[in-house]
Amino acid sequence: MNFVEELRWRGMIHDLMPGTEEQLQKGMTSAYVGIDPTADSLHIGHLVGVMMLKHFQRAGHRPIALIGGATGMIGDPSMKSAERNLLDETTLRHNQESIRKQLARFLDFDSDAPNAAKLVNNYDWMKNYSFLNFIRDVGKHITVNYMMAKDSVKKRLSADSSVGMSFTEFSYQLLQGYDFLYLYEHEGCKLQMGGSDQWGNITTGTELIRRTLGPEAEAFALVCPLITKADGGKFGKTESGNVWLDRRYTSPYKFYQFWLNVSDEDAGKYIRIFTALSQDEIESIEKEQAEAPHLRPLQKRLAREVTVMVHSEEDYNAAVEASGILFGNATSETLKNIDEDTLLSVFEGVPHYEVSIDQLSLGIKAVDLCTSGAPVFTSKGEMRKMVQNGGVSFNKEKITDAETIVNTDALLNGKYLLVQRGKKNYHLFIAK
């Protein structure tokens, strides 16, 4: 597999340094992508770089994931408007271990293959490097004029002169450049990859390698486009914030729903970037989409591939079943089988009401619960009429009598009761 060609048809190349493709054709090459460890989970904005490493390993090359422990203590000024919070070492180590577990779903770290992936943390080689030694060994090779010419620096300085840029941030590109030099010397790493906003920092690294080790030291750069949405919105952001890979922050159901709900235009782009499906498979699915766009085969396959890759087949199946509860003809059995987190994710946007657990223990009439207890119906007469017409369900089972007694036996997970009025009108009672 030709790595550059693979990325090219997937729309994952924004720029690459001359000679990069030739270097990769010579034989197995090591390349790295830097990952910011400011949280103990990756979000889907990181997935582009992770997929680049995945394709790199599939092509027979050796991927290195660099956790930016040292640089994470400073904060990259690229495309940022303000300095970020600094992290302590305990937090960094925790975040590193969490991120490694997530990366292991994409990369082979543990086999004895010559191109097994490696995880490194730049804090390990920076923590004992004195400031005096750093500016003597590294700083002398890169001029201030060279650093000032970088877009990330120019944009930051011109954006708001009152905020400015600290020396700490200004030094970031030197630190990232030194990472490349260190990995070049200790891991034989000749290529750095990243997003197009990293081009300046990456080329500082290739320049530092050349100036430190001589013109015969060849190092290369390859960057992918920044991912955008067709409507101009920011990719990976929802009303509740980032879409995370960790289920503690984004449930598998919500994760699945994010991919399922992308536009047709975005689905065609994302299925190339975020899956390992072949060009023929993708073009076949696109043909299906063109013939029956209402069935949304692109979105369904995209959501399946990414959810299984990040979570599991079981989580994907559970997410599909949970989707059926809200949008399809799911049974009461399906509802009883889903876990509490998924249940709350599915019904996050519906009205929630509290009901006394003591009151339910004694039993309460359905008609009282849905009128006096909560405004599901405006009157008892309205509810009785809808019950007679078969339009009211408790936990996906139609009730035939508004006077039915509801007690704690009806609760899902010992805590919840789902009332459905008509086809799409849901109300969730929470027993406390």
Coordinates of C-alpha atoms in Angstrom, one line a residue:
M1 CA 0.0 0.0 0.0
N2 CA 1.4 3.4 -1.0
F3 CA 0.8 5.6 2.0
V4 CA 0.7 8.9 0.2
E5 CA -1.6 7.6 -2.5
E6 CA -3.9 6.2 0.2
L7 CA -4.1 9.6 1.9
R8 CA -4.5 11.4 -1.3
W9 CA -7.7 9.6 -2.5
R10 CA -9.0 10.0 1.0
G11 CA -8.6 13.8 0.9
M12 CA -6.2 13.7 3.8
I13 CA -3.2 15.6 2.3
H14 CA -3.0 19.4 2.5
D15 CA 0.8 19.7 2.0
L16 CA 3.9 17.6 2.0
M17 CA 7.6 18.3 1.8
P18 CA 9.3 17.4 -1.4
G19 CA 11.0 14.0 -1.1
T20 CA 8.5 12.6 1.4
E21 CA 7.0 10.1 -1.0
E22 CA 10.4 9.0 -2.2
Q23 CA 11.5 8.4 1.4
L24 CA 8.5 6.2 2.1
Q25 CA 9.2 4.1 -1.0
K26 CA 12.7 3.3 0.2
G27 CA 11.4 1.1 2.9
M28 CA 10.0 1.1 6.4
T29 CA 10.0 4.7 7.8
S30 CA 9.2 6.0 11.3
A31 CA 6.8 8.9 11.6
Y32 CA 5.2 10.7 14.5
V33 CA 2.1 12.7 15.4
G34 CA 1.9 14.9 18.5
I35 CA -1.1 14.6 20.8
D36 CA -2.0 17.3 23.3
P37 CA -2.6 15.6 26.7
T38 CA -4.7 18.4 28.3
A39 CA -7.5 15.8 29.0
D40 CA -7.7 12.2 29.9
S41 CA -9.5 11.4 26.7
L42 CA -9.1 12.1 23.0
H43 CA -12.0 13.7 21.2
I44 CA -12.9 13.3 17.5
G45 CA -10.8 16.2 16.5
H46 CA -7.8 14.0 17.3
L47 CA -9.0 11.2 15.1
V48 CA -7.6 12.6 11.9
G49 CA -4.0 12.4 13.2
V50 CA -4.8 8.9 14.7
M51 CA -6.1 7.7 11.4
M52 CA -3.0 9.0 9.6
L53 CA -0.9 6.8 12.0
K54 CA -3.3 3.9 11.5
H55 CA -2.9 4.1 7.7
F56 CA 0.8 4.6 8.1
Q57 CA 1.1 1.3 10.0
R58 CA -1.2 -0.5 7.5
A59 CA 1.3 0.6 4.8
G60 CA 4.1 -1.2 6.7
H61 CA 5.6 1.8 8.3
R62 CA 6.3 2.5 12.0
P63 CA 4.0 5.0 13.8
I64 CA 5.0 6.9 16.9
A65 CA 2.4 8.7 19.0
L66 CA 4.0 11.5 20.9
I67 CA 2.2 12.7 24.1
G68 CA 3.1 16.4 24.5
G69 CA 3.7 16.3 28.2
A70 CA 6.3 19.1 28.2
T71 CA 4.7 21.1 25.4
G72 CA 1.3 20.5 27.1
M73 CA 2.7 22.4 30.1
I74 CA 3.1 25.4 27.8
G75 CA 0.4 25.4 25.1
D76 CA 0.7 25.7 21.4
P77 CA -0.1 29.2 20.1
S78 CA -1.1 27.9 16.7
M79 CA -4.6 29.2 15.8
K80 CA -5.3 30.0 19.5
S81 CA -6.4 33.4 20.8
A82 CA -5.2 32.9 24.4
E83 CA -2.7 31.1 26.5
R84 CA -4.0 27.8 27.9
N85 CA -3.9 26.3 31.4
L86 CA -0.7 24.5 32.4
L87 CA -0.7 21.0 33.8
D88 CA 1.1 19.2 36.6
E89 CA 3.0 16.0 36.1
T90 CA 0.5 13.7 38.0
T91 CA -2.3 14.9 35.7
L92 CA -0.1 14.5 32.6
R93 CA 0.8 10.9 33.5
H94 CA -2.9 10.0 34.2
N95 CA -3.9 11.6 30.9
Q96 CA -1.1 9.7 29.0
E97 CA -2.2 6.3 30.3
S98 CA -5.8 7.0 29.4
I99 CA -4.9 8.1 25.9
R100 CA -2.6 5.1 25.3
K101 CA -5.6 2.8 26.0
Q102 CA -7.6 4.6 23.4
L103 CA -4.9 4.6 20.8
A104 CA -4.5 0.8 21.3
R105 CA -7.9 0.4 19.6
F106 CA -6.3 1.9 16.4
L107 CA -2.6 1.0 16.5
D108 CA -0.7 -2.2 17.2
F109 CA 1.6 -1.4 20.1
D110 CA 2.2 -4.9 21.5
S111 CA 3.2 -7.3 18.7
D112 CA 6.8 -8.1 17.8
A113 CA 6.3 -6.8 14.3
P114 CA 9.2 -4.4 13.2
N115 CA 6.6 -1.7 12.6
A116 CA 4.9 -2.0 16.0
A117 CA 3.7 1.4 17.2
K118 CA 5.4 3.2 20.0
L119 CA 4.2 5.8 22.6
V120 CA 6.5 8.4 23.9
N121 CA 6.2 11.5 26.1
N122 CA 8.4 14.6 25.4
Y123 CA 8.3 15.3 29.1
D124 CA 10.7 12.4 29.6
W125 CA 13.5 14.0 27.7
M126 CA 12.7 17.6 28.6
K127 CA 12.2 17.4 32.4
N128 CA 16.0 17.4 33.2
Y129 CA 17.1 19.6 30.3
S130 CA 18.3 22.9 31.8
F131 CA 17.2 26.2 30.3
L132 CA 20.9 27.2 29.8
N133 CA 21.7 24.0 27.9
F134 CA 18.6 24.2 25.8
I135 CA 19.2 27.8 24.6
R136 CA 22.9 26.9 24.0
D137 CA 22.2 23.6 22.2
V138 CA 19.0 24.3 20.4
G139 CA 18.2 28.1 20.5
K140 CA 21.4 29.0 18.6
H141 CA 20.3 27.2 15.5
I142 CA 17.0 29.0 14.8
T143 CA 16.9 32.8 14.4
V144 CA 14.2 35.0 15.9
N145 CA 13.5 36.3 12.3
Y146 CA 12.8 32.7 11.2
M147 CA 10.4 32.1 14.2
M148 CA 8.6 35.5 13.7
A149 CA 7.9 34.6 10.1
K150 CA 5.7 31.7 11.1
D151 CA 1.9 32.2 10.5
S152 CA 1.0 31.0 14.0
V153 CA 3.2 33.7 15.5
K154 CA 2.2 36.4 13.1
K155 CA -1.6 35.8 13.5
R156 CA -1.3 35.8 17.3
L157 CA 0.7 39.0 17.4
S158 CA -1.5 40.9 15.0
A159 CA -4.8 39.6 16.5
D160 CA -4.8 41.6 19.7
S161 CA -1.8 43.6 20.7
S162 CA -3.1 44.1 24.2
V163 CA -3.0 40.3 24.9
G164 CA 0.3 39.7 23.0
M165 CA 2.2 36.4 23.2
S166 CA 4.3 35.3 26.1
F167 CA 7.9 34.2 25.7
T168 CA 6.7 30.8 27.0
E169 CA 4.4 30.4 24.0
F170 CA 6.9 31.9 21.6
S171 CA 9.4 29.2 22.5
Y172 CA 6.8 26.4 21.7
Q173 CA 8.0 25.9 18.1
L174 CA 11.6 25.4 19.4
L175 CA 10.4 22.7 21.8
Q176 CA 8.4 21.0 19.1
G177 CA 11.3 21.3 16.7
Y178 CA 13.5 19.7 19.4
D179 CA 11.1 16.8 19.7
F180 CA 11.6 16.0 16.0
L181 CA 15.4 16.2 16.4
Y182 CA 15.3 14.0 19.5
L183 CA 13.1 11.3 17.8
Y184 CA 15.3 11.6 14.6
E185 CA 18.4 10.8 16.7
H186 CA 16.9 8.2 19.1
E187 CA 14.1 6.5 17.1
G188 CA 15.3 7.1 13.5
C189 CA 12.1 9.1 12.9
K190 CA 12.2 11.0 9.6
L191 CA 8.7 12.2 9.2
Q192 CA 6.3 14.3 11.3
M193 CA 2.6 14.5 10.5
G194 CA -0.2 16.7 11.8
G195 CA -2.9 19.2 10.9
S196 CA -2.2 22.0 8.4
D197 CA -2.0 24.5 11.4
Q198 CA 1.1 22.6 12.5
W199 CA 3.1 23.2 9.3
G200 CA 5.1 26.0 10.8
N201 CA 6.1 24.0 13.9
I202 CA 6.9 20.9 11.8
T203 CA 9.1 22.7 9.3
T204 CA 10.9 24.3 12.3
G205 CA 11.8 20.8 13.3
T206 CA 13.1 19.8 9.8
E207 CA 15.1 23.0 9.7
L208 CA 16.6 22.3 13.2
I209 CA 17.6 18.8 12.2
R210 CA 19.3 20.1 9.0
R211 CA 21.1 22.9 10.9
T212 CA 22.1 20.7 13.8
L213 CA 23.2 17.5 12.0
G214 CA 24.1 18.8 8.6
P215 CA 22.4 19.0 5.1
E216 CA 22.6 15.2 4.7
A217 CA 20.2 14.7 7.6
E218 CA 16.8 14.4 5.7
A219 CA 13.6 15.0 7.6
F220 CA 10.1 15.4 6.1
A221 CA 6.7 16.9 6.8
L222 CA 3.1 15.9 5.8
V223 CA 0.0 17.7 7.0
C224 CA -3.7 17.0 6.4
P225 CA -6.4 19.7 6.0
L226 CA -8.3 21.0 9.0
I227 CA -11.6 19.2 9.1
T228 CA -14.6 21.4 8.6
K229 CA -18.4 20.9 8.2
A230 CA -20.2 21.7 4.9
D231 CA -22.2 24.4 6.6
G232 CA -19.1 26.1 8.0
G233 CA -19.6 25.0 11.6
K234 CA -16.8 23.6 13.7
F235 CA -16.3 19.9 13.2
G236 CA -16.7 17.7 16.4
K237 CA -18.5 20.3 18.4
T238 CA -22.1 19.9 19.6
E239 CA -24.3 21.9 21.9
S240 CA -22.8 20.1 24.9
G241 CA -19.2 20.5 23.7
N242 CA -16.6 18.1 22.2
V243 CA -17.5 14.6 21.1
W244 CA -15.2 12.5 23.2
L245 CA -13.9 8.9 22.7
D246 CA -14.4 8.2 26.4
R247 CA -17.9 7.0 27.3
R248 CA -17.7 8.9 30.6
Y249 CA -17.9 12.2 28.6
T250 CA -19.8 11.1 25.4
S251 CA -22.0 7.9 25.7
P252 CA -21.6 5.4 22.8
Y253 CA -25.2 6.3 21.9
K254 CA -24.5 10.0 21.5
F255 CA -21.2 9.1 19.8
Y256 CA -23.1 7.0 17.3
Q257 CA -25.8 9.6 16.8
F258 CA -23.2 12.3 16.0
W259 CA -22.0 10.3 13.0
L260 CA -25.5 9.2 12.0
N261 CA -26.7 12.8 11.8
V262 CA -24.0 14.4 9.6
S263 CA -25.1 15.9 6.3
D264 CA -24.8 13.9 3.0
E265 CA -21.9 16.1 1.9
D266 CA -20.0 15.6 5.1
A267 CA -20.7 11.9 5.2
G268 CA -19.0 11.4 1.9
K269 CA -15.9 13.2 3.2
Y270 CA -15.9 11.8 6.7
I271 CA -16.2 8.1 5.6
R272 CA -12.9 8.5 3.7
I273 CA -11.1 10.2 6.6
F274 CA -12.4 8.3 9.6
T275 CA -12.7 4.7 8.4
A276 CA -10.4 2.1 6.8
L277 CA -12.9 1.1 4.2
S278 CA -11.5 0.7 0.7
Q279 CA -12.1 3.1 -2.2
D280 CA -14.3 0.5 -4.0
E281 CA -16.4 0.0 -0.9
I282 CA -16.9 3.7 -0.3
E283 CA -17.8 4.3 -4.0
S284 CA -20.3 1.5 -3.8
I285 CA -22.0 3.0 -0.7
E286 CA -22.0 6.4 -2.4
K287 CA -23.9 4.8 -5.4
E288 CA -26.5 3.4 -3.0
Q289 CA -26.8 6.9 -1.4
A290 CA -27.4 8.5 -4.8
E291 CA -30.1 5.9 -5.6
A292 CA -31.9 6.1 -2.3
P293 CA -30.7 9.1 -0.3
H294 CA -33.6 8.8 2.2
L295 CA -32.1 5.5 3.5
R296 CA -28.8 7.3 4.3
P297 CA -26.5 4.3 3.7
L298 CA -23.4 6.6 3.9
Q299 CA -24.3 7.9 7.4
K300 CA -25.3 4.4 8.7
R301 CA -22.1 2.8 7.5
L302 CA -19.9 5.7 8.8
A303 CA -21.6 5.6 12.2
R304 CA -21.2 1.8 12.4
E305 CA -17.5 1.8 11.4
V306 CA -16.4 4.6 13.8
T307 CA -18.5 3.4 16.7
V308 CA -17.2 -0.2 16.5
M309 CA -13.6 1.1 16.1
V310 CA -13.8 3.5 19.1
H311 CA -16.1 1.5 21.3
S312 CA -17.2 -2.1 20.3
E313 CA -19.6 -4.1 18.3
E314 CA -21.8 -4.5 21.4
D315 CA -21.9 -0.8 22.0
Y316 CA -22.8 -0.2 18.4
N317 CA -25.7 -2.7 18.5
A318 CA -26.9 -1.1 21.8
A319 CA -26.8 2.3 20.2
V320 CA -28.8 1.1 17.2
E321 CA -31.4 -0.5 19.6
A322 CA -31.5 2.6 21.7
S323 CA -32.2 4.7 18.5
G324 CA -35.1 2.3 17.8
I325 CA -36.7 3.2 21.1
L326 CA -37.0 6.9 20.2
F327 CA -37.5 6.7 16.4
G328 CA -38.7 3.1 15.7
N329 CA -41.0 0.4 16.9
A330 CA -38.9 -0.9 19.8
T331 CA -40.5 -3.2 22.3
S332 CA -40.7 -2.9 26.1
E333 CA -38.1 -5.7 26.3
T334 CA -35.6 -3.5 24.4
L335 CA -36.3 -0.7 26.7
K336 CA -35.7 -2.9 29.8
N337 CA -32.4 -4.1 28.4
I338 CA -30.6 -0.8 28.0
D339 CA -28.4 0.6 30.7
E340 CA -29.1 3.7 32.7
D341 CA -26.5 5.9 30.9
T342 CA -27.9 5.1 27.5
L343 CA -31.5 5.5 28.7
L344 CA -30.7 9.1 29.9
S345 CA -28.8 9.8 26.7
V346 CA -31.7 8.8 24.5
F347 CA -34.2 10.8 26.5
E348 CA -32.0 13.8 27.4
G349 CA -34.2 16.2 25.4
V350 CA -37.6 15.1 26.7
P351 CA -39.4 16.5 29.7
H352 CA -38.3 15.0 33.0
Y353 CA -40.5 14.9 36.1
E354 CA -39.8 13.7 39.6
V355 CA -42.1 11.3 41.4
S356 CA -41.9 10.2 45.0
I357 CA -40.6 6.7 45.4
D358 CA -42.8 6.4 48.6
Q359 CA -45.9 7.4 46.7
L360 CA -45.1 4.8 44.0
S361 CA -44.6 2.1 46.7
L362 CA -48.2 2.6 47.7
G363 CA -49.4 2.8 44.1
I364 CA -50.8 5.7 42.1
K365 CA -53.4 5.8 39.4
A366 CA -51.9 6.4 35.9
V367 CA -54.4 9.3 35.3
D368 CA -53.3 11.0 38.6
L369 CA -49.6 10.5 37.8
C370 CA -50.0 12.1 34.4
T371 CA -52.2 15.1 35.4
S372 CA -51.8 16.0 39.1
G373 CA -48.3 14.5 39.3
A374 CA -47.0 16.1 36.1
P375 CA -48.5 18.0 33.2
V376 CA -48.3 15.2 30.6
F377 CA -52.0 15.8 29.9
T378 CA -54.0 19.0 30.5
S379 CA -56.9 17.1 32.1
K380 CA -58.0 13.6 33.2
G381 CA -60.6 13.6 30.5
E382 CA -58.0 14.2 27.8
M383 CA -55.9 11.3 29.0
R384 CA -58.9 8.9 29.3
K385 CA -59.9 9.7 25.7
M386 CA -56.4 9.1 24.4
V387 CA -56.1 5.9 26.4
Q388 CA -59.4 4.7 24.8
N389 CA -57.9 5.4 21.4
G390 CA -54.7 3.4 22.2
G391 CA -52.5 6.4 22.2
V392 CA -50.8 6.1 25.6
S393 CA -47.9 3.7 26.5
F394 CA -46.0 3.1 29.7
N395 CA -42.5 1.7 29.1
K396 CA -43.5 1.0 25.5
E397 CA -46.6 -1.0 26.5
K398 CA -50.0 0.4 25.7
I399 CA -52.3 0.9 28.7
T400 CA -56.0 0.2 28.3
D401 CA -57.3 1.8 31.5
A402 CA -56.4 5.3 32.8
E403 CA -57.2 4.0 36.3
T404 CA -54.4 1.4 36.1
I405 CA -52.3 1.4 39.3
V406 CA -48.6 2.3 38.7
N407 CA -46.1 1.1 41.4
T408 CA -42.4 0.5 41.7
D409 CA -42.6 -2.7 39.7
A410 CA -43.0 -0.6 36.6
L411 CA -39.7 1.2 37.1
L412 CA -36.8 0.8 34.6
N413 CA -33.5 0.3 36.4
G414 CA -35.4 0.7 39.6
K415 CA -35.7 4.4 38.9
Y416 CA -37.4 5.4 35.6
L417 CA -40.8 5.3 34.0
L418 CA -41.3 6.3 30.4
V419 CA -44.7 7.6 29.4
Q420 CA -45.4 8.0 25.6
R421 CA -48.3 10.1 24.4
G422 CA -49.0 9.5 20.7
K423 CA -46.1 8.5 18.5
K424 CA -43.4 11.0 19.3
N425 CA -44.3 12.7 22.6
Y426 CA -42.2 11.3 25.4
H427 CA -42.1 12.1 29.2
L428 CA -39.6 10.6 31.6
F429 CA -40.5 10.1 35.3
I430 CA -37.6 9.8 37.8
A431 CA -38.4 8.2 41.1
K432 CA -36.7 9.8 44.1

